PDB file of C-alpha atoms in Angstrom:
ATOM      1  CA  MET A  11     -24.690 -21.584  -3.949  1.00  0.00           C
ATOM      2  CA  ALA A  12     -25.917 -20.506  -7.369  1.00  0.00           C
ATOM      3  CA  ALA A  13     -23.101 -17.990  -7.809  1.00  0.00           C
ATOM      4  CA  PRO A  14     -20.413 -20.429  -9.055  1.00  0.00           C
ATOM      5  CA  PHE A  15     -22.814 -21.722 -11.723  1.00  0.00           C
ATOM      6  CA  THR A  16     -23.572 -18.124 -12.728  1.00  0.00           C
ATOM      7  CA  LEU A  17     -19.874 -17.308 -12.977  1.00  0.00           C
ATOM      8  CA  ARG A  18     -19.147 -20.298 -15.188  1.00  0.00           C
ATOM      9  CA  LYS A  19     -22.090 -19.396 -17.406  1.00  0.00           C
ATOM     10  CA  ILE A  20     -20.935 -15.823 -18.093  1.00  0.00           C
ATOM     11  CA  GLY A  21     -17.293 -16.435 -18.989  1.00  0.00           C
ATOM     12  CA  VAL A  22     -15.222 -14.034 -21.028  1.00  0.00           C
ATOM     13  CA  PRO A  23     -14.948 -14.817 -24.744  1.00  0.00           C
ATOM     14  CA  PRO A  24     -11.457 -14.330 -26.148  1.00  0.00           C
ATOM     15  CA  ASN A  25     -12.026 -11.236 -28.297  1.00  0.00           C
ATOM     16  CA  SER A  26     -14.437  -8.336 -28.384  1.00  0.00           C
ATOM     17  CA  ALA A  27     -15.330  -7.101 -31.838  1.00  0.00           C
ATOM     18  CA  ASN A  28     -15.353  -3.442 -30.806  1.00  0.00           C
ATOM     19  CA  LEU A  29     -15.326  -1.085 -27.847  1.00  0.00           C
ATOM     20  CA  THR A  30     -19.114  -1.243 -27.415  1.00  0.00           C
ATOM     21  CA  GLU A  31     -19.051  -5.011 -27.021  1.00  0.00           C
ATOM     22  CA  ALA A  32     -16.109  -4.804 -24.598  1.00  0.00           C
ATOM     23  CA  ARG A  33     -17.978  -2.205 -22.547  1.00  0.00           C
ATOM     24  CA  ARG A  34     -21.060  -4.452 -22.414  1.00  0.00           C
ATOM     25  CA  ARG A  35     -18.866  -7.281 -21.136  1.00  0.00           C
ATOM     26  CA  VAL A  36     -17.500  -5.020 -18.411  1.00  0.00           C
ATOM     27  CA  PHE A  37     -21.058  -4.314 -17.240  1.00  0.00           C
ATOM     28  CA  ASP A  38     -21.865  -8.044 -17.341  1.00  0.00           C
ATOM     29  CA  PHE A  39     -18.780  -8.757 -15.249  1.00  0.00           C
ATOM     30  CA  PHE A  40     -19.696  -6.044 -12.748  1.00  0.00           C
ATOM     31  CA  ARG A  41     -23.209  -7.454 -12.477  1.00  0.00           C
ATOM     32  CA  ALA A  42     -21.858 -10.985 -11.900  1.00  0.00           C
ATOM     33  CA  ALA A  43     -19.389  -9.732  -9.294  1.00  0.00           C
ATOM     34  CA  CYS A  44     -22.106  -7.840  -7.425  1.00  0.00           C
ATOM     35  CA  ARG A  45     -24.379 -10.881  -7.477  1.00  0.00           C
ATOM     36  CA  SER A  46     -21.628 -12.979  -5.916  1.00  0.00           C
ATOM     37  CA  ILE A  47     -21.086 -10.590  -2.984  1.00  0.00           C
ATOM     38  CA  PRO A  48     -23.571 -12.348  -0.634  1.00  0.00           C
ATOM     39  CA  THR A  49     -21.853 -15.669  -1.312  1.00  0.00           C
ATOM     40  CA  ILE A  50     -18.441 -14.111  -0.674  1.00  0.00           C
ATOM     41  CA  MET A  51     -19.704 -12.539   2.549  1.00  0.00           C
ATOM     42  CA  ASP A  52     -20.889 -15.961   3.747  1.00  0.00           C
ATOM     43  CA  ILE A  53     -17.806 -17.916   2.636  1.00  0.00           C
ATOM     44  CA  TYR A  54     -15.304 -15.567   4.282  1.00  0.00           C
ATOM     45  CA  ASN A  55     -17.514 -14.455   7.208  1.00  0.00           C
ATOM     46  CA  LEU A  56     -17.052 -10.764   6.395  1.00  0.00           C
ATOM     47  CA  GLN A  57     -20.216  -9.447   8.068  1.00  0.00           C
ATOM     48  CA  ASP A  58     -18.265  -8.057  11.038  1.00  0.00           C
ATOM     49  CA  VAL A  59     -15.630  -6.367   8.866  1.00  0.00           C
ATOM     50  CA  VAL A  60     -17.343  -4.837   5.834  1.00  0.00           C
ATOM     51  CA  ALA A  61     -20.792  -4.171   4.423  1.00  0.00           C
ATOM     52  CA  PRO A  62     -21.880  -5.506   1.006  1.00  0.00           C
ATOM     53  CA  SER A  63     -22.174  -1.947  -0.281  1.00  0.00           C
ATOM     54  CA  GLN A  64     -18.524  -1.346   0.586  1.00  0.00           C
ATOM     55  CA  LEU A  65     -17.469  -4.428  -1.369  1.00  0.00           C
ATOM     56  CA  ARG A  66     -19.582  -3.239  -4.295  1.00  0.00           C
ATOM     57  CA  PHE A  67     -17.765   0.102  -4.078  1.00  0.00           C
ATOM     58  CA  ALA A  68     -14.374  -1.683  -4.070  1.00  0.00           C
ATOM     59  CA  ILE A  69     -15.343  -3.619  -7.213  1.00  0.00           C
ATOM     60  CA  SER A  70     -16.529  -0.472  -8.977  1.00  0.00           C
ATOM     61  CA  ALA A  71     -13.331   1.341  -7.938  1.00  0.00           C
ATOM     62  CA  GLN A  72     -11.238  -1.421  -9.522  1.00  0.00           C
ATOM     63  CA  ILE A  73     -13.226  -1.037 -12.745  1.00  0.00           C
ATOM     64  CA  ARG A  74     -13.029   2.774 -12.670  1.00  0.00           C
ATOM     65  CA  ASN A  75      -9.229   2.598 -12.328  1.00  0.00           C
ATOM     66  CA  ASN A  76      -9.151   1.233 -15.878  1.00  0.00           C
ATOM     67  CA  ALA A  77     -11.877   3.443 -17.368  1.00  0.00           C
ATOM     68  CA  HIS A  78      -9.358   5.268 -19.551  1.00  0.00           C
ATOM     69  CA  ILE A  79      -8.519   2.128 -21.555  1.00  0.00           C
ATOM     70  CA  THR A  80     -10.086   2.094 -25.027  1.00  0.00           C
ATOM     71  CA  ASP A  81      -8.380  -0.884 -26.671  1.00  0.00           C
ATOM     72  CA  PRO A  82     -10.852  -3.820 -26.735  1.00  0.00           C
ATOM     73  CA  LYS A  83      -8.038  -6.383 -26.523  1.00  0.00           C
ATOM     74  CA  VAL A  84      -6.681  -4.827 -23.343  1.00  0.00           C
ATOM     75  CA  ILE A  85     -10.189  -4.645 -21.889  1.00  0.00           C
ATOM     76  CA  ASP A  86     -10.677  -8.342 -22.695  1.00  0.00           C
ATOM     77  CA  LEU A  87      -7.417  -9.164 -20.938  1.00  0.00           C
ATOM     78  CA  LEU A  88      -8.447  -7.201 -17.850  1.00  0.00           C
ATOM     79  CA  LEU A  89     -11.851  -8.893 -17.886  1.00  0.00           C
ATOM     80  CA  PHE A  90     -10.184 -12.288 -18.058  1.00  0.00           C
ATOM     81  CA  LYS A  91      -7.985 -11.411 -15.076  1.00  0.00           C
ATOM     82  CA  GLY A  92     -10.973 -10.051 -13.164  1.00  0.00           C
ATOM     83  CA  MET A  93     -13.047 -13.153 -13.869  1.00  0.00           C
ATOM     84  CA  GLU A  94     -10.167 -15.359 -12.776  1.00  0.00           C
ATOM     85  CA  GLU A  95      -9.851 -13.393  -9.520  1.00  0.00           C
ATOM     86  CA  LEU A  96     -13.594 -13.581  -8.886  1.00  0.00           C
ATOM     87  CA  THR A  97     -13.655 -17.312  -9.584  1.00  0.00           C
ATOM     88  CA  ASP A  98     -10.752 -17.865  -7.187  1.00  0.00           C
ATOM     89  CA  ILE A  99     -12.566 -15.916  -4.489  1.00  0.00           C
ATOM     90  CA  VAL A 100     -15.889 -17.719  -4.950  1.00  0.00           C
ATOM     91  CA  ASP A 101     -14.184 -21.131  -5.153  1.00  0.00           C
ATOM     92  CA  HIS A 102     -12.515 -20.356  -1.808  1.00  0.00           C
ATOM     93  CA  ALA A 103      -8.996 -20.448  -3.246  1.00  0.00           C
ATOM     94  CA  LYS A 104      -8.073 -17.486  -1.041  1.00  0.00           C
ATOM     95  CA  GLN A 105      -8.124 -17.051   2.696  1.00  0.00           C
ATOM     96  CA  ARG A 106     -10.045 -14.478   4.691  1.00  0.00           C
ATOM     97  CA  HIS A 107      -7.030 -12.274   5.365  1.00  0.00           C
ATOM     98  CA  HIS A 108      -6.300 -12.089   1.619  1.00  0.00           C
ATOM     99  CA  ILE A 109      -9.777 -10.706   0.958  1.00  0.00           C
ATOM    100  CA  ILE A 110      -9.616  -8.274   3.870  1.00  0.00           C
ATOM    101  CA  GLY A 111      -6.124  -7.077   2.986  1.00  0.00           C
ATOM    102  CA  GLN A 112      -6.764  -6.625  -0.713  1.00  0.00           C
ATOM    103  CA  TYR A 113     -10.350  -5.416  -0.905  1.00  0.00           C
ATOM    104  CA  VAL A 114     -11.159  -3.949   2.498  1.00  0.00           C
ATOM    105  CA  VAL A 115      -8.011  -2.411   3.978  1.00  0.00           C
ATOM    106  CA  GLY A 116      -6.230  -2.061   0.619  1.00  0.00           C
ATOM    107  CA  GLU A 117      -9.050   0.063  -0.819  1.00  0.00           C
ATOM    108  CA  GLY A 118      -9.148   2.406   2.177  1.00  0.00           C
ATOM    109  CA  LEU A 119     -12.540   1.175   3.371  1.00  0.00           C
ATOM    110  CA  VAL A 120     -11.121   0.633   6.871  1.00  0.00           C
ATOM    111  CA  GLN A 121      -8.818   3.169   8.445  1.00  0.00           C
ATOM    112  CA  ASN A 122      -5.700   1.885  10.213  1.00  0.00           C
ATOM    113  CA  THR A 123      -5.466   3.930  13.408  1.00  0.00           C
ATOM    114  CA  GLY A 124      -2.266   2.369  14.750  1.00  0.00           C
ATOM    115  CA  ASN A 125       0.927   4.396  14.825  1.00  0.00           C
ATOM    116  CA  LYS A 126       3.522   2.649  12.673  1.00  0.00           C
ATOM    117  CA  ASP A 127       6.469   4.580  14.117  1.00  0.00           C
ATOM    118  CA  GLN A 128       6.191   3.241  17.665  1.00  0.00           C
ATOM    119  CA  GLY A 129       9.441   1.733  18.865  1.00  0.00           C
ATOM    120  CA  ARG A 130      11.493   2.716  15.823  1.00  0.00           C
ATOM    121  CA  THR A 131      14.805   4.444  16.136  1.00  0.00           C
ATOM    122  CA  GLY A 132      15.639   7.707  14.421  1.00  0.00           C
ATOM    123  CA  PHE A 133      17.851   5.817  11.988  1.00  0.00           C
ATOM    124  CA  LEU A 134      14.967   3.605  10.821  1.00  0.00           C
ATOM    125  CA  LYS A 135      12.589   6.556  10.522  1.00  0.00           C
ATOM    126  CA  ASN A 136      15.111   8.392   8.316  1.00  0.00           C
ATOM    127  CA  PHE A 137      15.810   5.246   6.301  1.00  0.00           C
ATOM    128  CA  TYR A 138      12.118   4.654   5.575  1.00  0.00           C
ATOM    129  CA  THR A 139      11.618   8.250   4.433  1.00  0.00           C
ATOM    130  CA  SER A 140      14.659   8.158   2.149  1.00  0.00           C
ATOM    131  CA  ASN A 141      14.685   7.510  -1.597  1.00  0.00           C
ATOM    132  CA  TYR A 142      14.916   3.748  -1.228  1.00  0.00           C
ATOM    133  CA  PHE A 143      11.144   3.337  -1.162  1.00  0.00           C
TER     134      PHE A 143
END
């Protein structure tokens, strides 16, 4: 269980001086998150649901979603939120279904093959396709 010690050691300082420093911190965060994947797999017993490479892809996808951001203060804020999320996961503050729902099924790593329209009336089908959602 060396991962929690590693996470506490990295931390996210409050302000990056420039974009280069913020970018370096993003890579440090990604490295720390990838190193904690085996611990996360063991804590939440995810071996039967997802492979470590798929979790690594989900982490990189989250980072790539914000690749267009160039303000170091915003990057620092996102890093703080990411570190908080990672710490919560490693400290077992979440349950297994949270991890599966947010990072496995939510990222499209697992395809849901069930038909969601089974047993619904025509009224409900029309309501769900309307402008209310």
